[in-house]
Short mmCIF file of C-alpha atoms in Angstrom, two decimals:
data_model
loop_
_atom_site.label_atom_id
_atom_site.label_comp_id
_atom_site.label_asym_id
_atom_site.label_seq_id
_atom_site.Cartn_x
_atom_site.Cartn_y
_atom_site.Cartn_z
CA MET A 230 0.00 0.00 0.00
CA THR A 231 1.49 3.35 -1.00
CA THR A 232 0.85 6.47 1.12
CA LYS A 233 1.40 10.19 0.85
CA LYS A 234 3.82 11.98 3.14
CA GLY A 235 2.22 11.92 6.59
CA GLY A 236 0.77 8.43 6.17
CA VAL A 237 -2.57 9.26 4.51
CA PRO A 238 -3.53 6.54 1.96
CA THR A 239 -4.01 7.84 -1.57
CA TRP A 240 -4.89 4.59 -3.32
CA ARG A 241 -5.58 0.90 -2.86
CA ARG A 242 -4.23 -2.05 -4.80
CA PHE A 243 -6.53 -4.85 -6.03
CA PRO A 244 -4.19 -7.82 -6.25
CA LYS A 245 -6.82 -10.37 -7.15
CA LEU A 246 -10.48 -10.81 -8.05
CA PRO A 247 -11.62 -14.27 -6.91
CA SER A 248 -14.43 -16.37 -8.31
CA LYS A 249 -18.03 -15.34 -7.92
CA LYS A 250 -19.77 -15.75 -4.58
CA LYS A 251 -22.88 -17.87 -4.30
CA ALA A 252 -24.90 -14.73 -4.94
CA LYS A 253 -24.82 -14.38 -8.72
CA GLN A 254 -23.03 -11.48 -10.40
CA ARG A 255 -21.11 -10.29 -7.33
CA TYR A 256 -17.36 -10.33 -6.70
CA ASN A 257 -15.30 -10.01 -3.53
CA VAL A 258 -12.57 -7.38 -3.69
CA PHE A 259 -9.38 -7.61 -1.61
CA ILE A 260 -6.80 -4.88 -1.01
CA GLY A 261 -3.26 -4.81 0.30
CA LYS A 262 0.22 -6.00 -0.58
CA PRO A 263 0.65 -9.38 -2.29
CA GLY A 264 0.44 -12.12 0.31
CA ALA A 265 -1.21 -9.79 2.85
CA GLU A 266 -4.52 -9.02 1.16
CA ARG A 267 -7.70 -8.39 3.16
CA PHE A 268 -11.31 -8.29 2.14
CA ALA A 269 -12.52 -4.74 1.45
CA PHE A 270 -15.98 -4.99 -0.12
CA SER A 271 -17.95 -6.76 -2.83
CA VAL A 272 -19.23 -5.36 -6.09
CA ASP A 273 -21.78 -6.21 -8.74
CA GLU A 274 -20.41 -7.64 -11.96
CA ALA A 275 -21.72 -4.65 -13.90
CA ILE A 276 -19.71 -2.31 -11.63
CA LEU A 277 -16.65 -4.52 -12.05
CA VAL A 278 -16.90 -4.18 -15.84
CA LYS A 279 -17.84 -0.48 -15.86
CA TYR A 280 -14.88 0.56 -13.73
CA GLY A 281 -12.48 -1.93 -15.32
CA LEU A 282 -11.45 -3.51 -12.01
CA ARG A 283 -8.54 -5.92 -12.35
CA LYS A 284 -5.64 -7.33 -10.41
CA GLY A 285 -3.05 -4.71 -9.52
CA LEU A 286 -5.29 -1.73 -10.24
CA GLU A 287 -4.52 1.34 -8.14
CA LEU A 288 -7.40 3.52 -6.85
CA ASP A 289 -7.49 6.44 -4.46
CA GLU A 290 -10.04 6.96 -1.66
CA ASN A 291 -12.45 8.98 -3.80
CA GLU A 292 -12.49 6.29 -6.46
CA ILE A 293 -13.17 3.62 -3.86
CA LYS A 294 -16.04 5.69 -2.46
CA ALA A 295 -17.43 6.10 -5.97
CA LEU A 296 -17.24 2.32 -6.49
CA ILE A 297 -19.11 1.61 -3.28
CA GLU A 298 -21.69 4.30 -4.08
CA ALA A 299 -22.27 2.87 -7.55
CA ASP A 300 -22.59 -0.63 -6.13
CA GLU A 301 -25.16 0.48 -3.53
CA LEU A 302 -27.20 2.12 -6.28
CA LYS A 303 -26.99 -1.12 -8.25
CA LYS A 304 -28.24 -3.07 -5.22
CA THR A 305 -31.23 -0.75 -4.98
CA HIS A 306 -31.98 -1.27 -8.65
CA HIS A 307 -31.71 -5.05 -8.31
CA LEU A 308 -34.07 -5.02 -5.32
CA ALA A 309 -36.64 -3.09 -7.33
CA LEU A 310 -36.34 -5.50 -10.28
CA HIS A 311 -36.78 -8.47 -7.96
CA TYR A 312 -39.91 -6.88 -6.49
CA LEU A 313 -41.25 -6.24 -9.98
CA SER A 314 -40.59 -9.82 -11.06
CA TYR A 315 -43.73 -11.07 -9.28
CA ARG A 316 -46.20 -8.59 -10.80
CA MET A 317 -46.60 -5.00 -11.96
CA ARG A 318 -46.12 -2.37 -9.25
CA THR A 319 -46.98 1.28 -8.85
CA GLU A 320 -44.36 3.93 -8.17
CA LYS A 321 -45.58 4.20 -4.57
CA GLU A 322 -45.30 0.45 -4.04
CA ILE A 323 -41.70 0.48 -5.29
CA ARG A 324 -40.81 3.46 -3.08
CA ASP A 325 -42.38 1.88 0.00
CA TYR A 326 -40.64 -1.44 -0.62
CA LEU A 327 -37.20 0.14 -1.06
CA LYS A 328 -37.67 2.28 2.04
CA GLU A 329 -38.52 -0.86 4.01
CA LYS A 330 -35.21 -2.27 2.76
CA ASP A 331 -33.42 0.82 4.17
CA ARG A 332 -32.17 2.00 0.79
CA LEU A 333 -30.92 5.59 0.54
CA ASP A 334 -33.46 8.17 -0.66
CA GLU A 335 -31.16 9.40 -3.44
CA HIS A 336 -30.70 5.83 -4.70
CA ILE A 337 -34.46 5.26 -4.60
CA GLU A 338 -35.04 8.41 -6.67
CA LYS A 339 -32.45 7.41 -9.26
CA THR A 340 -33.88 3.90 -9.43
CA ILE A 341 -37.41 5.23 -9.95
CA VAL A 342 -36.21 7.48 -12.78
CA SER A 343 -34.39 4.55 -14.39
CA LEU A 344 -37.37 2.17 -14.12
CA LYS A 345 -39.70 4.76 -15.62
CA ALA A 346 -37.31 5.25 -18.52
CA GLU A 347 -37.30 1.49 -19.06
CA LYS A 348 -41.14 1.48 -18.91
CA LEU A 349 -41.00 -0.90 -15.96
CA ILE A 350 -43.01 1.56 -13.87
CA ASP A 351 -46.12 3.00 -15.52
CA ASP A 352 -48.97 3.84 -13.15
CA ARG A 353 -51.43 4.41 -15.98
CA ALA A 354 -50.76 1.01 -17.53
CA PHE A 355 -50.85 -0.54 -14.05
CA ALA A 356 -54.25 1.01 -13.29
CA GLU A 357 -55.77 -0.21 -16.57
CA ALA A 358 -54.43 -3.75 -16.10
CA PHE A 359 -55.53 -3.76 -12.46
CA ALA A 360 -59.10 -2.74 -13.37
CA ARG A 361 -59.33 -5.34 -16.15
CA SER A 362 -58.07 -8.08 -13.86
CA LYS A 363 -60.38 -7.21 -10.96
CA THR A 364 -63.55 -6.93 -13.06
CA ALA A 365 -62.76 -10.22 -14.81
CA GLN A 366 -62.19 -12.14 -11.59
CA THR A 367 -64.92 -10.95 -9.25
CA LEU A 368 -68.00 -8.78 -8.83
CA ILE A 369 -66.53 -5.36 -8.18
CA GLY A 370 -67.53 -1.84 -9.10
CA PRO A 371 -65.47 1.20 -10.10
CA ASN A 372 -65.75 2.90 -6.71
CA LYS A 373 -64.06 -0.06 -4.99
CA ILE A 374 -61.37 -0.23 -7.66
CA ARG A 375 -60.78 3.51 -7.30
CA GLN A 376 -60.31 3.08 -3.57
CA GLN A 377 -57.77 0.30 -4.08
CA LEU A 378 -55.85 2.25 -6.72
CA LEU A 379 -55.75 5.26 -4.43
CA GLN A 380 -54.16 3.12 -1.72
CA LYS A 381 -51.53 2.05 -4.25
CA GLY A 382 -50.69 5.69 -5.00
CA VAL A 383 -52.18 5.96 -8.50
CA ASN A 384 -53.00 9.56 -9.41
CA ALA A 385 -56.47 10.84 -10.32
CA GLU A 386 -55.77 11.18 -14.05
CA ALA A 387 -54.53 7.60 -14.38
CA MET A 388 -57.49 6.31 -12.37
CA ALA A 389 -60.01 8.21 -14.49
CA LYS A 390 -58.55 6.74 -17.67
CA ALA A 391 -58.49 3.22 -16.24
CA LEU A 392 -62.08 3.38 -15.00
CA SER A 393 -63.60 5.01 -18.08
CA PRO A 394 -64.90 1.66 -19.50
CA TYR A 395 -66.81 0.90 -16.31
CA GLN A 396 -69.48 3.58 -16.29
CA ILE A 397 -73.24 3.28 -15.63
CA LYS A 398 -74.20 1.18 -18.67
CA TRP A 399 -71.46 -1.38 -17.99
CA GLN A 400 -72.49 -1.54 -14.33
CA ILE A 401 -76.17 -2.09 -15.15
CA ASP A 402 -75.33 -4.93 -17.57
CA VAL A 403 -73.03 -6.62 -15.03
CA LEU A 404 -75.50 -6.24 -12.18
CA THR A 405 -78.45 -7.48 -14.23
CA ALA A 406 -76.55 -10.65 -15.13
CA TRP A 407 -75.49 -11.12 -11.50
CA LEU A 408 -79.05 -10.62 -10.19
CA ASP A 409 -80.36 -13.16 -12.72
CA LYS A 410 -77.86 -15.69 -11.41
CA GLN A 411 -78.82 -14.96 -7.79
CA GLU A 412 -82.49 -15.42 -8.63
CA ARG A 413 -81.83 -18.83 -10.19
CA ARG A 414 -79.93 -19.90 -7.10
CA ALA A 415 -82.56 -18.66 -4.65
CA VAL A 416 -84.30 -21.46 -2.78
CA ASN A 417 -86.95 -20.92 -0.09
CA ARG A 418 -86.40 -17.18 0.06
CA ARG A 419 -87.38 -15.67 3.43
CA GLU A 420 -87.40 -11.95 2.58
CA SER A 421 -89.90 -9.58 1.05
CA ASN A 422 -89.09 -8.05 -2.32
CA GLU A 423 -88.51 -4.70 -0.63
CA GLN A 424 -86.32 -6.20 2.06
CA LEU A 425 -84.32 -8.08 -0.56
CA LYS A 426 -83.96 -4.91 -2.61
CA GLN A 427 -82.52 -3.04 0.37
CA LYS A 428 -80.19 -5.94 1.13
CA ARG A 429 -78.92 -6.06 -2.47
CA THR A 430 -78.47 -2.29 -2.53
CA HIS A 431 -76.26 -2.29 0.58
CA GLN A 432 -74.36 -5.33 -0.68
CA LEU A 433 -73.62 -3.84 -4.09
CA LEU A 434 -72.74 -0.41 -2.74
CA ALA A 435 -70.12 -2.13 -0.57
CA LYS A 436 -68.74 -3.78 -3.71
CA GLY A 437 -68.19 -0.39 -5.30
CA PHE A 438 -71.12 0.00 -7.67
CA GLU A 439 -72.90 3.32 -8.04
CA TYR A 440 -76.36 3.76 -6.50
CA GLU A 441 -77.87 4.86 -9.81
CA ALA A 442 -76.73 1.68 -11.55
CA ILE A 443 -77.90 -0.56 -8.70
CA GLN A 444 -81.39 0.94 -8.67
CA ALA A 445 -81.67 0.71 -12.45
CA ALA A 446 -80.67 -2.97 -12.42
CA LEU A 447 -83.10 -3.75 -9.60
CA ALA A 448 -85.92 -1.84 -11.32
CA ASN A 449 -85.50 -3.97 -14.44
CA ARG A 450 -86.46 -7.08 -12.51
CA GLU A 451 -89.98 -8.47 -12.37
CA ALA A 452 -91.22 -9.17 -8.86
CA ASN A 453 -91.71 -12.87 -8.19
CA GLU A 454 -95.10 -12.95 -6.52
CA ASP A 455 -94.89 -16.63 -5.59
CA ASN A 456 -91.61 -16.10 -3.76
CA GLU A 457 -93.02 -13.01 -2.08
CA TRP A 458 -96.03 -14.92 -0.75
CA GLU A 459 -93.91 -17.84 0.45
CA ALA A 460 -91.66 -15.41 2.30
CA LEU A 461 -94.65 -13.67 3.85
CA VAL A 462 -96.13 -16.94 5.06
CA TYR A 463 -92.79 -18.01 6.53
CA GLN A 464 -92.23 -14.71 8.35
CA GLY A 465 -95.88 -14.48 9.45
CA GLU A 466 -96.02 -17.97 10.93
CA LYS A 467 -92.72 -17.40 12.70
CA LEU A 468 -93.96 -14.17 14.24
CA LEU A 469 -97.31 -15.73 15.14
CA LYS A 470 -95.65 -18.45 17.21
CA SER A 471 -93.85 -15.78 19.20
CA TYR A 472 -96.62 -13.19 19.50
CA VAL A 473 -99.42 -15.59 20.43
CA LYS A 474 -97.67 -16.08 23.79
CA LYS A 475 -97.96 -12.36 24.55
CA TYR A 476 -101.03 -11.05 22.72
CA ASN A 477 -104.47 -12.11 21.60
CA GLY A 478 -107.45 -10.84 19.65
CA ARG A 479 -107.16 -7.48 17.91
CA GLU A 480 -103.88 -6.65 19.61
CA LEU A 481 -102.29 -9.80 18.19
CA THR A 482 -103.55 -8.92 14.71
CA TYR A 483 -102.24 -5.36 15.01
CA LYS A 484 -98.81 -6.47 16.23
CA LEU A 485 -98.44 -9.01 13.43
CA LYS A 486 -99.54 -6.50 10.80
CA GLN A 487 -97.10 -3.90 12.09
CA ALA A 488 -94.16 -6.33 12.18
CA LEU A 489 -94.79 -7.71 8.68
CA TYR A 490 -95.14 -4.21 7.25
CA ARG A 491 -91.75 -3.27 8.69
CA LYS A 492 -90.30 -6.26 6.87
CA GLY A 493 -91.39 -4.73 3.58
CA PHE A 494 -94.52 -6.73 2.73
CA ALA A 495 -97.47 -5.01 1.06
CA LEU A 496 -100.52 -4.33 3.23
CA SER A 497 -102.82 -6.16 0.80
CA LYS A 498 -100.76 -9.34 1.13
CA ILE A 499 -100.52 -8.96 4.90
CA ASP A 500 -104.32 -8.67 5.13
CA ARG A 501 -104.70 -11.78 3.01
CA PHE A 502 -102.36 -13.71 5.30
CA LEU A 503 -104.10 -12.46 8.44
CA GLN A 504 -107.52 -13.38 7.14
CA THR A 505 -106.29 -16.93 6.61
CA GLU A 506 -104.35 -17.30 9.84
CA MET A 507 -106.34 -15.22 12.28
CA GLU A 508 -109.88 -16.44 11.74
CA GLY A 509 -111.41 -17.03 15.10
CA GLU A 510 -108.63 -15.22 16.96
CA GLU A 511 -110.30 -11.82 17.25
CA THR A 512 -112.60 -11.24 20.20
#
């Protein structure tokens, strides 16, 4: 090792570059006099080639610092590429991941710029692909997708473009098909049409569909009167078993009528049920 007057090192010698470590594309670098080398640091193969590192090369302190800096930046870039290898990511997701890995802010910024230039980060393309995937896999509306994209850091302009195909008409078509399927699956329904309508509205709002589209899809459906009557009879008989222990006569009739009305059944159907069930009960 050669030094300036006063003993301050001005360069380091690289007497040998051994074989690759188990981690691919990285090399251990040793410094010191021949026969007395010591490990100094490791570098990425790309850094090795870029800086022309070879046995016997002399470097000063600033050059060594530049090597280490370049290698740390390369590590940050490799981490980002590894994270991207599983699926597309937003800029925010990449930033958050690299911060969790304790990478330097300046290296994160340079990595983001590089990935954008390589088209490996594109929030608009991500948002469009995300929306297509979600709507193909499950029942989900644009409001829910917007919420999820917002959490991933996608900006308003990119979200608007991604969600433009999923407006009211698309929602009505999707919901109509879904409601048809639910109707075919329904067996021994226990709710009134009105109660079921409210239930579906809350359910579909939670899935991110717009109220206007939900109401339009529900309005397009023909009420199934047979199912409505079966539900009324089921609910009425259930209530009767409970109320007959507490009430009788006109009070029992009034309480039953009030309870069934709150459940969304029409008064005409309630009266029909009561006439059948309550004959002989009034005093």
